[in-house]
mmCIF file with all atom_site columns, C-alpha atoms in Angstrom:
data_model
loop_
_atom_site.group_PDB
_atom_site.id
_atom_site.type_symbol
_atom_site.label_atom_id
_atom_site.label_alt_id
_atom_site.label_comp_id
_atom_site.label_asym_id
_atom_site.label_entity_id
_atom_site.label_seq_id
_atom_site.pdbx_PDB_ins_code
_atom_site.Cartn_x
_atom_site.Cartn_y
_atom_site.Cartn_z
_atom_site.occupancy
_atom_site.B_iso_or_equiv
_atom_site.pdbx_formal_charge
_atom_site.auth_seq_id
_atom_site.auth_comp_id
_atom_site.auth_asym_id
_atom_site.auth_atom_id
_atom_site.pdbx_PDB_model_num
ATOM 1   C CA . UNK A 1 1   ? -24.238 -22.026 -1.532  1.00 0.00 ? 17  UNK A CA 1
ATOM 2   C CA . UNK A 1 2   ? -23.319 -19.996 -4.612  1.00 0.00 ? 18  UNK A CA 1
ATOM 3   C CA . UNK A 1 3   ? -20.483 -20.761 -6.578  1.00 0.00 ? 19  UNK A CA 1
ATOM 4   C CA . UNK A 1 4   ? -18.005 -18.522 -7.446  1.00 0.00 ? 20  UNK A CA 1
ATOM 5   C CA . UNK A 1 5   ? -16.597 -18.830 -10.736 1.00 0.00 ? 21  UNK A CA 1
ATOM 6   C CA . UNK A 1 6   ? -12.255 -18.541 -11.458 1.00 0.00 ? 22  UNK A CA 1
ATOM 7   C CA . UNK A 1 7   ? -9.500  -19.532 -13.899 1.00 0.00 ? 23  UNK A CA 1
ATOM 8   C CA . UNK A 1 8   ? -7.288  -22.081 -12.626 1.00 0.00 ? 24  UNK A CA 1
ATOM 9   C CA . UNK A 1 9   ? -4.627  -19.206 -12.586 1.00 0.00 ? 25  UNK A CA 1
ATOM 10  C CA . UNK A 1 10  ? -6.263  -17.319 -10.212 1.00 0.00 ? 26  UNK A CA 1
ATOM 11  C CA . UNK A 1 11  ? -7.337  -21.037 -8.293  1.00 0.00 ? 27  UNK A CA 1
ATOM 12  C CA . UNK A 1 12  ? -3.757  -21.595 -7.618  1.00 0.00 ? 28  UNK A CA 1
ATOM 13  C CA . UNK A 1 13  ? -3.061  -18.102 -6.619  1.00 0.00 ? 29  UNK A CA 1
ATOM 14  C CA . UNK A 1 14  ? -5.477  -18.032 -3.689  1.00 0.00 ? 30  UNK A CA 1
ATOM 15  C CA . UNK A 1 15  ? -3.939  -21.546 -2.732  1.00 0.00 ? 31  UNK A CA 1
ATOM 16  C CA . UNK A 1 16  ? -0.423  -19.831 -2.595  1.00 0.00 ? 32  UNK A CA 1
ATOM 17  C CA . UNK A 1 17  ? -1.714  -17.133 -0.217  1.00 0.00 ? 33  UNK A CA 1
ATOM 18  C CA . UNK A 1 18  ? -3.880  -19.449 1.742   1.00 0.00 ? 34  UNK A CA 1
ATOM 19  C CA . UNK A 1 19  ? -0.890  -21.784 2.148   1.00 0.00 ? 35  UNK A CA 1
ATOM 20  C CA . UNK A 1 20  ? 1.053   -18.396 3.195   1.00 0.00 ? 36  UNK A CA 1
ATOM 21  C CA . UNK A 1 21  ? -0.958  -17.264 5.551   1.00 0.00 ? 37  UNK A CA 1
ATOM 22  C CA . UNK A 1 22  ? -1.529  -20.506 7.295   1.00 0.00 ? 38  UNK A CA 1
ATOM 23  C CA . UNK A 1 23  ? 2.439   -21.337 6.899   1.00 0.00 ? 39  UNK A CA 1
ATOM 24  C CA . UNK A 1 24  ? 3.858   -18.086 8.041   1.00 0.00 ? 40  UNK A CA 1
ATOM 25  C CA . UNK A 1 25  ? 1.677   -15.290 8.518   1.00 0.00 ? 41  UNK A CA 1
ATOM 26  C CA . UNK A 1 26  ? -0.036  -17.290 11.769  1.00 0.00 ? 42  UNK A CA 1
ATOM 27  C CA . UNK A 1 27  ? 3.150   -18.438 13.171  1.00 0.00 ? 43  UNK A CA 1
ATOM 28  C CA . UNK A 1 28  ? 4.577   -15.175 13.011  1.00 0.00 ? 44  UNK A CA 1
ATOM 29  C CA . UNK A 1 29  ? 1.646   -13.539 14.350  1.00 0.00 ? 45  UNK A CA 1
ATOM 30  C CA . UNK A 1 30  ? 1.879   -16.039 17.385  1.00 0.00 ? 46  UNK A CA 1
ATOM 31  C CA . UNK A 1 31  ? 5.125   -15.291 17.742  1.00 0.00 ? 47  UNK A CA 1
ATOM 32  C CA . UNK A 1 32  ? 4.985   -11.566 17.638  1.00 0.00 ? 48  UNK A CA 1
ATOM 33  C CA . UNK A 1 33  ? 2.019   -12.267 20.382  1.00 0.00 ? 49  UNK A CA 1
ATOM 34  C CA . UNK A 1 34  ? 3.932   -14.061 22.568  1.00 0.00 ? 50  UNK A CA 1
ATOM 35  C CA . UNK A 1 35  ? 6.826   -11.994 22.549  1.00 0.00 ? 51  UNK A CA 1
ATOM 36  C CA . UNK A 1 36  ? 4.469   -8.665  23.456  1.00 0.00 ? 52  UNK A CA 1
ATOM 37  C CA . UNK A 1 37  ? 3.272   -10.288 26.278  1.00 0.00 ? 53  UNK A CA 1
ATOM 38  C CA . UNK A 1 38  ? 6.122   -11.036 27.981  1.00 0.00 ? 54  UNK A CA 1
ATOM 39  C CA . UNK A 1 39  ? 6.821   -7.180  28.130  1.00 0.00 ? 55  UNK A CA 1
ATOM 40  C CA . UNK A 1 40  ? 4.321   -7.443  31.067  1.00 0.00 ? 56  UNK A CA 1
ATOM 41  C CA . UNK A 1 41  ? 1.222   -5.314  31.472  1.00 0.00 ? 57  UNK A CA 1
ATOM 42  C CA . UNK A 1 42  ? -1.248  -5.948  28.629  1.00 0.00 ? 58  UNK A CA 1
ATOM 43  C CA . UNK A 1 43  ? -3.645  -3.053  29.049  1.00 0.00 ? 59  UNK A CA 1
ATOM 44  C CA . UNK A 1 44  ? -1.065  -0.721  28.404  1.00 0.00 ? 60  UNK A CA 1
ATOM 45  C CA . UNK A 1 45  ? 1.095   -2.798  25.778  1.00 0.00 ? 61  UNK A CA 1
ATOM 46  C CA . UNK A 1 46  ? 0.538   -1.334  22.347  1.00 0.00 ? 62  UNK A CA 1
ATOM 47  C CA . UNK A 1 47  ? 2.557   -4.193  20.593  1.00 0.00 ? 63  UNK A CA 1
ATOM 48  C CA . UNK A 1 48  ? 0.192   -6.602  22.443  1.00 0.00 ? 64  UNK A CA 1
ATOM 49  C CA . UNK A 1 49  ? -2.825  -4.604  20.992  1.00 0.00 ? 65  UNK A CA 1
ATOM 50  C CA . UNK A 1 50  ? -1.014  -4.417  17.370  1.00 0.00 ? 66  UNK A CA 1
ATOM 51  C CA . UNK A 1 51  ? -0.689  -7.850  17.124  1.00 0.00 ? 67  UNK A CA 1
ATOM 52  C CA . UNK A 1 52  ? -4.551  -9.356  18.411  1.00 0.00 ? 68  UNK A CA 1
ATOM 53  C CA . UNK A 1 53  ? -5.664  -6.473  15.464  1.00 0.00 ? 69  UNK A CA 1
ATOM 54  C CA . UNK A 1 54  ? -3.165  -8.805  12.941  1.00 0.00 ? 70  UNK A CA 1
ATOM 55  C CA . UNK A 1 55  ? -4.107  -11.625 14.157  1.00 0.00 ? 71  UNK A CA 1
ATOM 56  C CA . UNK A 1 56  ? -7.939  -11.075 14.178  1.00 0.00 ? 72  UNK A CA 1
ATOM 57  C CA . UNK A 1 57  ? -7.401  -9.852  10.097  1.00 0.00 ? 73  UNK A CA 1
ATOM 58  C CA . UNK A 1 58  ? -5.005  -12.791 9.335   1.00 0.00 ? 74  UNK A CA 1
ATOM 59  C CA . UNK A 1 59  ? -7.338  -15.266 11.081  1.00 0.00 ? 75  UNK A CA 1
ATOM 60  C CA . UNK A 1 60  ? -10.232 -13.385 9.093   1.00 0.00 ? 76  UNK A CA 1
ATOM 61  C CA . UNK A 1 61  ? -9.039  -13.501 5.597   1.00 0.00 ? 77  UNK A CA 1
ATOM 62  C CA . UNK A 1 62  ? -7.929  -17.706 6.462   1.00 0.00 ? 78  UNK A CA 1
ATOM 63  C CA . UNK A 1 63  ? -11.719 -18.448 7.312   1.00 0.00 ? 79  UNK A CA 1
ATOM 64  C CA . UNK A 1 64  ? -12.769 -16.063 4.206   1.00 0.00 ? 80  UNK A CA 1
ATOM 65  C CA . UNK A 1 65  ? -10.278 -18.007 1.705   1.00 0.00 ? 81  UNK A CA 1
ATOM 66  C CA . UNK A 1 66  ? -11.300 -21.132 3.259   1.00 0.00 ? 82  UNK A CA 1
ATOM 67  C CA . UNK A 1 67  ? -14.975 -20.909 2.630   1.00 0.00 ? 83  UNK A CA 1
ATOM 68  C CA . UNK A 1 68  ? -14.241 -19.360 -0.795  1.00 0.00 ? 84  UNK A CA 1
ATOM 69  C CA . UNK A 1 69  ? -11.945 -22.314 -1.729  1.00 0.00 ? 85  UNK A CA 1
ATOM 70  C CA . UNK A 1 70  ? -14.989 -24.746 -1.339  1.00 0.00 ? 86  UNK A CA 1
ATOM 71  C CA . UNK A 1 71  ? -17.222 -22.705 -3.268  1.00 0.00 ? 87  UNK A CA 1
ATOM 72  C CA . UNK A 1 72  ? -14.173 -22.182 -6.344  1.00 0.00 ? 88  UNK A CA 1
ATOM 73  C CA . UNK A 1 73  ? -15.893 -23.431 -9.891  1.00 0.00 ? 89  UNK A CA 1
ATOM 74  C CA . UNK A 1 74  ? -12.842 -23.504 -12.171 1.00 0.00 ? 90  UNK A CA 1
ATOM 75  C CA . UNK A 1 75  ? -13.703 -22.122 -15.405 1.00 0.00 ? 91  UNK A CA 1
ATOM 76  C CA . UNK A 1 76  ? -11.112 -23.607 -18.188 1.00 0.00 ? 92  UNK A CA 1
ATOM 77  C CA . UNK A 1 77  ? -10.362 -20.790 -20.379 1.00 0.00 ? 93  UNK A CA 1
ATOM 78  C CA . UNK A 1 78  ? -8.857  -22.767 -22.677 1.00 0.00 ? 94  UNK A CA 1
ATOM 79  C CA . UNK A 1 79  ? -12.139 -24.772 -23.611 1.00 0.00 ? 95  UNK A CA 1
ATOM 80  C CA . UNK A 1 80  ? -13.945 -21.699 -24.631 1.00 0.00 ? 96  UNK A CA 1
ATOM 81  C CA . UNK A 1 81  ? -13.713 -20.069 -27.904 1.00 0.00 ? 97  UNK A CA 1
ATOM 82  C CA . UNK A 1 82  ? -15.548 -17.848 -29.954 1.00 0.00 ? 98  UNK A CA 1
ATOM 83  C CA . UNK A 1 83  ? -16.751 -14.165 -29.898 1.00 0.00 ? 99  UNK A CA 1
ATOM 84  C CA . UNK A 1 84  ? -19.305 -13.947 -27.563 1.00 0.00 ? 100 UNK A CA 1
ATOM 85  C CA . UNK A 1 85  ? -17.933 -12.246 -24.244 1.00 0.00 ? 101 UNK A CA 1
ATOM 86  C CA . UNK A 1 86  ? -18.065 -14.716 -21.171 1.00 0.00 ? 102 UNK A CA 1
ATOM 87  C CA . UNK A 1 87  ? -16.074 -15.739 -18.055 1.00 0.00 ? 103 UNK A CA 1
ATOM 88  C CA . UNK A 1 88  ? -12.235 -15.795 -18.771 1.00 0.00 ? 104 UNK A CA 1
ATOM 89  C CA . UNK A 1 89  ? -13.016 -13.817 -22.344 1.00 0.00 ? 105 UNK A CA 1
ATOM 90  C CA . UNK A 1 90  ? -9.658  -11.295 -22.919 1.00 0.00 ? 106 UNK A CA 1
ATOM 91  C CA . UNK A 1 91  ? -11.619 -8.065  -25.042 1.00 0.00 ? 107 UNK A CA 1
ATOM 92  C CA . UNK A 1 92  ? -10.181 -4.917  -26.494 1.00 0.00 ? 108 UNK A CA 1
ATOM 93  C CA . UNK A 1 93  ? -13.144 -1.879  -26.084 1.00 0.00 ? 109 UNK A CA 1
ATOM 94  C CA . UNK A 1 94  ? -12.333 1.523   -27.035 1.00 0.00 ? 110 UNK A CA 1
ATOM 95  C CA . UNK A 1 95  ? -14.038 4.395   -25.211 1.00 0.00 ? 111 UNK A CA 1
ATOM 96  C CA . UNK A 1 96  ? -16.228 5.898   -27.805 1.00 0.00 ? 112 UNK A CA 1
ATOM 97  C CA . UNK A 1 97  ? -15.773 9.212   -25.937 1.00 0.00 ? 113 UNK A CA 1
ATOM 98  C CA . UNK A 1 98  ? -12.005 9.765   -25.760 1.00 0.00 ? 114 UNK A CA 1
ATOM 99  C CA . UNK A 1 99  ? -11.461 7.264   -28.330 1.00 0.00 ? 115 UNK A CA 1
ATOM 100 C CA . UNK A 1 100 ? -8.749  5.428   -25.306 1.00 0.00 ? 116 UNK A CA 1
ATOM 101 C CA . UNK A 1 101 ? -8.358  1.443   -26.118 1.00 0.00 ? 117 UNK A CA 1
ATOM 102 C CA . UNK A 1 102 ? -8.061  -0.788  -22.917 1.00 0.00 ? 118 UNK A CA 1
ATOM 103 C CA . UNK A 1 103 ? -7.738  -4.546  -22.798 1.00 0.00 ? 119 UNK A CA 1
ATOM 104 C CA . UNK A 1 104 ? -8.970  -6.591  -20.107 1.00 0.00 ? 120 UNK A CA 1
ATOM 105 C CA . UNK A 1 105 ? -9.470  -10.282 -18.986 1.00 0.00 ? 121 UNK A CA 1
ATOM 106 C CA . UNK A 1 106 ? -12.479 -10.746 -17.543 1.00 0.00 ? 122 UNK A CA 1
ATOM 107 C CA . UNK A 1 107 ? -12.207 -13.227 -14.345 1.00 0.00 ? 123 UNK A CA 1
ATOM 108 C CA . UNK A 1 108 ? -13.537 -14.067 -10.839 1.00 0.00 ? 124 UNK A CA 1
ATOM 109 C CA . UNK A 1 109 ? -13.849 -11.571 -7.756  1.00 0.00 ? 125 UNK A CA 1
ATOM 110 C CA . UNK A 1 110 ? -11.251 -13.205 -5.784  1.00 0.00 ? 126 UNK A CA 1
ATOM 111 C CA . UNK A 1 111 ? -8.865  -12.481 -8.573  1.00 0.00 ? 127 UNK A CA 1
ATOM 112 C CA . UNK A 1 112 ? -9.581  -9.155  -10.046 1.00 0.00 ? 128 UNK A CA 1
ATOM 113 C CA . UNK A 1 113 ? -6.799  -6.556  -9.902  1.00 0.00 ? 129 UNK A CA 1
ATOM 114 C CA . UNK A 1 114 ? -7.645  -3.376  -12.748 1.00 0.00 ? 130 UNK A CA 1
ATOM 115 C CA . UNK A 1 115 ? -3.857  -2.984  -12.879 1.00 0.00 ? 131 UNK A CA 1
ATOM 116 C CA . UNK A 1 116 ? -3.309  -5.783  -13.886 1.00 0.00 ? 132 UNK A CA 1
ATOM 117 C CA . UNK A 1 117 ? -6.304  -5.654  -16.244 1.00 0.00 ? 133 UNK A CA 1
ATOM 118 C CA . UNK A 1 118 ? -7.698  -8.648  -14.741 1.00 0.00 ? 134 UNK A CA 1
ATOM 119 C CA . UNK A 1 119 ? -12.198 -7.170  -14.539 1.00 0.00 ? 135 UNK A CA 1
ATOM 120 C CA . UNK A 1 120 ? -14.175 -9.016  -11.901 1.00 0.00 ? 136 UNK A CA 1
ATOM 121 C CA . UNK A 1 121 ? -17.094 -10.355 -13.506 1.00 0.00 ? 137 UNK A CA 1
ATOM 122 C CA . UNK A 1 122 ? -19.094 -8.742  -11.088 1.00 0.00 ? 138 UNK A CA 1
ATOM 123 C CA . UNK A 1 123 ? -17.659 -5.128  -11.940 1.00 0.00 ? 139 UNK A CA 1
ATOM 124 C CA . UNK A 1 124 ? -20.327 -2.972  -13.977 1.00 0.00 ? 140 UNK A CA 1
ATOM 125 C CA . UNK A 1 125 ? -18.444 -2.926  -16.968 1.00 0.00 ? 141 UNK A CA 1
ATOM 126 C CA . UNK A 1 126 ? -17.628 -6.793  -17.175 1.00 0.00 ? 142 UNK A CA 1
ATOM 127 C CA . UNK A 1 127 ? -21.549 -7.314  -16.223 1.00 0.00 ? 143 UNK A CA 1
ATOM 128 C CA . UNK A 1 128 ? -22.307 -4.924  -19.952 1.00 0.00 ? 144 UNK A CA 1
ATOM 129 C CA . UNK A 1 129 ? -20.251 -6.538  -21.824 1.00 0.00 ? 145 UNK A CA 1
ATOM 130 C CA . UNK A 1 130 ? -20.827 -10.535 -20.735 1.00 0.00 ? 146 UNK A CA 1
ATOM 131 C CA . UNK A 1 131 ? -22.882 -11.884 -23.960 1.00 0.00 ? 147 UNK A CA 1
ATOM 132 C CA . UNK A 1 132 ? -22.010 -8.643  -26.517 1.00 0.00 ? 148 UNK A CA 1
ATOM 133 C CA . UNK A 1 133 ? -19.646 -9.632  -29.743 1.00 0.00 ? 149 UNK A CA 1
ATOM 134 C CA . UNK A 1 134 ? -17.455 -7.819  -31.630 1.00 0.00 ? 150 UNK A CA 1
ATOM 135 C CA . UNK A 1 135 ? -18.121 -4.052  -32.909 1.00 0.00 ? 151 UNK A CA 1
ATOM 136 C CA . UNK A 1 136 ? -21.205 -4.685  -30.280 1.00 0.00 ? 152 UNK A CA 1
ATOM 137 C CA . UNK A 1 137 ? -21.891 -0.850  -28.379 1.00 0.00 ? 153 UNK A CA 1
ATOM 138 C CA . UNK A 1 138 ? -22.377 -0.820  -24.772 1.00 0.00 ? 154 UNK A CA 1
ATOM 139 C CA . UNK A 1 139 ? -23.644 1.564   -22.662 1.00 0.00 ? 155 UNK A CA 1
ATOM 140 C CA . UNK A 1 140 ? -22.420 1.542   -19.130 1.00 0.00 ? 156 UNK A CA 1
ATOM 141 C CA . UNK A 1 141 ? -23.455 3.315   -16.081 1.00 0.00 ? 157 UNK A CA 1
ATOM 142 C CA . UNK A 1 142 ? -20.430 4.586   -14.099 1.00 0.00 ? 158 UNK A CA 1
ATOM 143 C CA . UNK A 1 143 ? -19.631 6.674   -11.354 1.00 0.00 ? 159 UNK A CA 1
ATOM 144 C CA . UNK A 1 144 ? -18.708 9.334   -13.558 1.00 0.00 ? 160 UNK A CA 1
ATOM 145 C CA . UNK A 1 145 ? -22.156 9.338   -15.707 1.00 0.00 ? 161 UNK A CA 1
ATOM 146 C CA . UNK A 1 146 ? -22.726 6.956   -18.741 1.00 0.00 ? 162 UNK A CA 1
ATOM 147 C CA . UNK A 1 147 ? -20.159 5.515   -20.594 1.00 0.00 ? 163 UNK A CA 1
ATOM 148 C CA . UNK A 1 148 ? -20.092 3.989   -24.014 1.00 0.00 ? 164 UNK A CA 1
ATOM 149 C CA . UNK A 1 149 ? -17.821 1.867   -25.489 1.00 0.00 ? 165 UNK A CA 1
ATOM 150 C CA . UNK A 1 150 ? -17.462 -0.423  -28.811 1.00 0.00 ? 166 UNK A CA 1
ATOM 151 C CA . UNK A 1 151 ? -16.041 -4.155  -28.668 1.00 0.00 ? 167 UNK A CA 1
ATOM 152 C CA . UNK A 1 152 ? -12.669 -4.143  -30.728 1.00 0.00 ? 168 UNK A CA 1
ATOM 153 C CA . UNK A 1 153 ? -11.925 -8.173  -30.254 1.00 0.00 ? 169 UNK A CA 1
ATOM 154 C CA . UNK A 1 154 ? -12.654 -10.816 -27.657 1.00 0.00 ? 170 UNK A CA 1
ATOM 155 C CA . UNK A 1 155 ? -10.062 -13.623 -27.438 1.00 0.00 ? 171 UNK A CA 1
ATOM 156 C CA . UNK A 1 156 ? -9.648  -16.384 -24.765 1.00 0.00 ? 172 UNK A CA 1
ATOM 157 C CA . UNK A 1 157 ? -6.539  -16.912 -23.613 1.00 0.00 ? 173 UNK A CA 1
ATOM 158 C CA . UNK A 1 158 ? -5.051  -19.310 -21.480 1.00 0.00 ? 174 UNK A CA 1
ATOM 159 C CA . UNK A 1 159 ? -2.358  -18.133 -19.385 1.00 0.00 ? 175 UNK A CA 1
ATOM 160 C CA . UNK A 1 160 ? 0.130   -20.472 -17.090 1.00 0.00 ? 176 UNK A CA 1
ATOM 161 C CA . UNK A 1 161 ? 2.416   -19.566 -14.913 1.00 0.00 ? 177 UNK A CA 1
ATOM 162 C CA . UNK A 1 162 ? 4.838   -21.804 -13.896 1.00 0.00 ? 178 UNK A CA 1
ATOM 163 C CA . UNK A 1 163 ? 5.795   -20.955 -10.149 1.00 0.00 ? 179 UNK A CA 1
ATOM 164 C CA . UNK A 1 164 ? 9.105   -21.055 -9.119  1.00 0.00 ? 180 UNK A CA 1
ATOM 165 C CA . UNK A 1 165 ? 10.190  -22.050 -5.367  1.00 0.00 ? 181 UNK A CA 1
ATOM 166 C CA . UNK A 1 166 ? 6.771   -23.302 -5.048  1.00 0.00 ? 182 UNK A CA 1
ATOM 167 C CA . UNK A 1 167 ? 5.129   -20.161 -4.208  1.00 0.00 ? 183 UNK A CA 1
ATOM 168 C CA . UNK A 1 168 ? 4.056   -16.986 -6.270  1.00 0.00 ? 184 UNK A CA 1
ATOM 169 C CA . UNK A 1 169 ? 6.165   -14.139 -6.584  1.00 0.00 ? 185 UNK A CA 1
ATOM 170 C CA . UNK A 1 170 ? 4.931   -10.793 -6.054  1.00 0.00 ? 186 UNK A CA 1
ATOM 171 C CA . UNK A 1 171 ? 6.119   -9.516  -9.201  1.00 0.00 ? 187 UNK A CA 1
ATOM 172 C CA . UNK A 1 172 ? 5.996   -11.634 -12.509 1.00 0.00 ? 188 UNK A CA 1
ATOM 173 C CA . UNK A 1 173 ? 9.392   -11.059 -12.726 1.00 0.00 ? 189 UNK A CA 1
ATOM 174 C CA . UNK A 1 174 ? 10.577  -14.438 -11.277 1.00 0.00 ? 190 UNK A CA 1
ATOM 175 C CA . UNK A 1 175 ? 7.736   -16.164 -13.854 1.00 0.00 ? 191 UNK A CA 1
ATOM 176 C CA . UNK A 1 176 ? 7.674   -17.776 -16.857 1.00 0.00 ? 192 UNK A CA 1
ATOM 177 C CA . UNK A 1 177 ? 4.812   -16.522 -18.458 1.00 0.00 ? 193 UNK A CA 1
ATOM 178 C CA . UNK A 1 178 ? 3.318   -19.097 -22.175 1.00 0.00 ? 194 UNK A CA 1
ATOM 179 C CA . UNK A 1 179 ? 0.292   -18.240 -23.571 1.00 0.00 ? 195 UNK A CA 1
ATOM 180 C CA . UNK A 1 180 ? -1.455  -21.334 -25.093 1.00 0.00 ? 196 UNK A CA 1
#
């Protein structure tokens, strides 16, 4: 069984949305079931049909979260120092083409979201740059052709957010954010 590496950020994240969907998103779902069938005929009911197609991808991502919660390794960011890129590193490259800087965290699968400039450490780019140091060049193969890019700074970070109403917002607005 292989492990899948994440910050404890992104640990209690995917408990929030497990506890969600287990909490609400299935009862609802029941509900909603329950209610289309008592409009009668099934074969012809499309609310009936919408809901079995939530259900099925609400009972799908539970079992997926599930068996990804026993497999979690928590990586503690805050332990690590240096400037060496690894799990949980925060780096600055610039794109030696354009000369653009972009900052990223680099963290598990589960938690990745580019917009948020969190990089799975699967990604391409995250897999070129684990073990490089600063003012290190890497060459990355990308969709649109090679890419290179020089290391500005690597840094890790430890970010906590402290959840209010015991569940995560979906914007950070309603979060304290401290950086350690």
């Amino acid at each position: 069984m292989n492990k899948i590496p994440m910050t404890q950020e992104g640990f209690e994240k995917i408990q929030v949305e497990l506890k969600k969907l287990v909490n609400e998103e299935r009862p609802n779902i029941i509900a909603a079931i329950a209610e289309a069938r008592s409009h009668g005929d099934l074969s012809e009911n499309a609310e009936y049909q919408y809901a079995k197609e939530q259900q099925s991808l609400i009972e799908g991502k539970i079992a997926d979260l599930e068996s990804a919660i026993g497999r979690i390794e928590v990586i503690d960011v805050k332990s690590l120092t240096g400037d060496e890129i690894r799990f949980g590193a925060t780096i600055e490259i610039e794109d030696d083409e354009n000369g653009v800087k972009s900052t990223y965290q680099i963290v598990g699968e589960y938690e990745s979201d580019i917009q948020n400039k969190k990089l799975s450490v699967t990604s391409p780019l995250a897999k070129g740059l684990i073990g490089k140091s600063i003012e290190d060049v890497v060459e990355i193969n990308s969709p649109k052709g090679l890419k290179t890019y020089t290391i500005i700074s690597v840094k890790y970070i430890w970010i906590q957010i402290i959840i209010k109403y015991g569940q995560l917002p979906m914007d950070h607005k309603e979060c304290e954010v401290k950086q350690m």
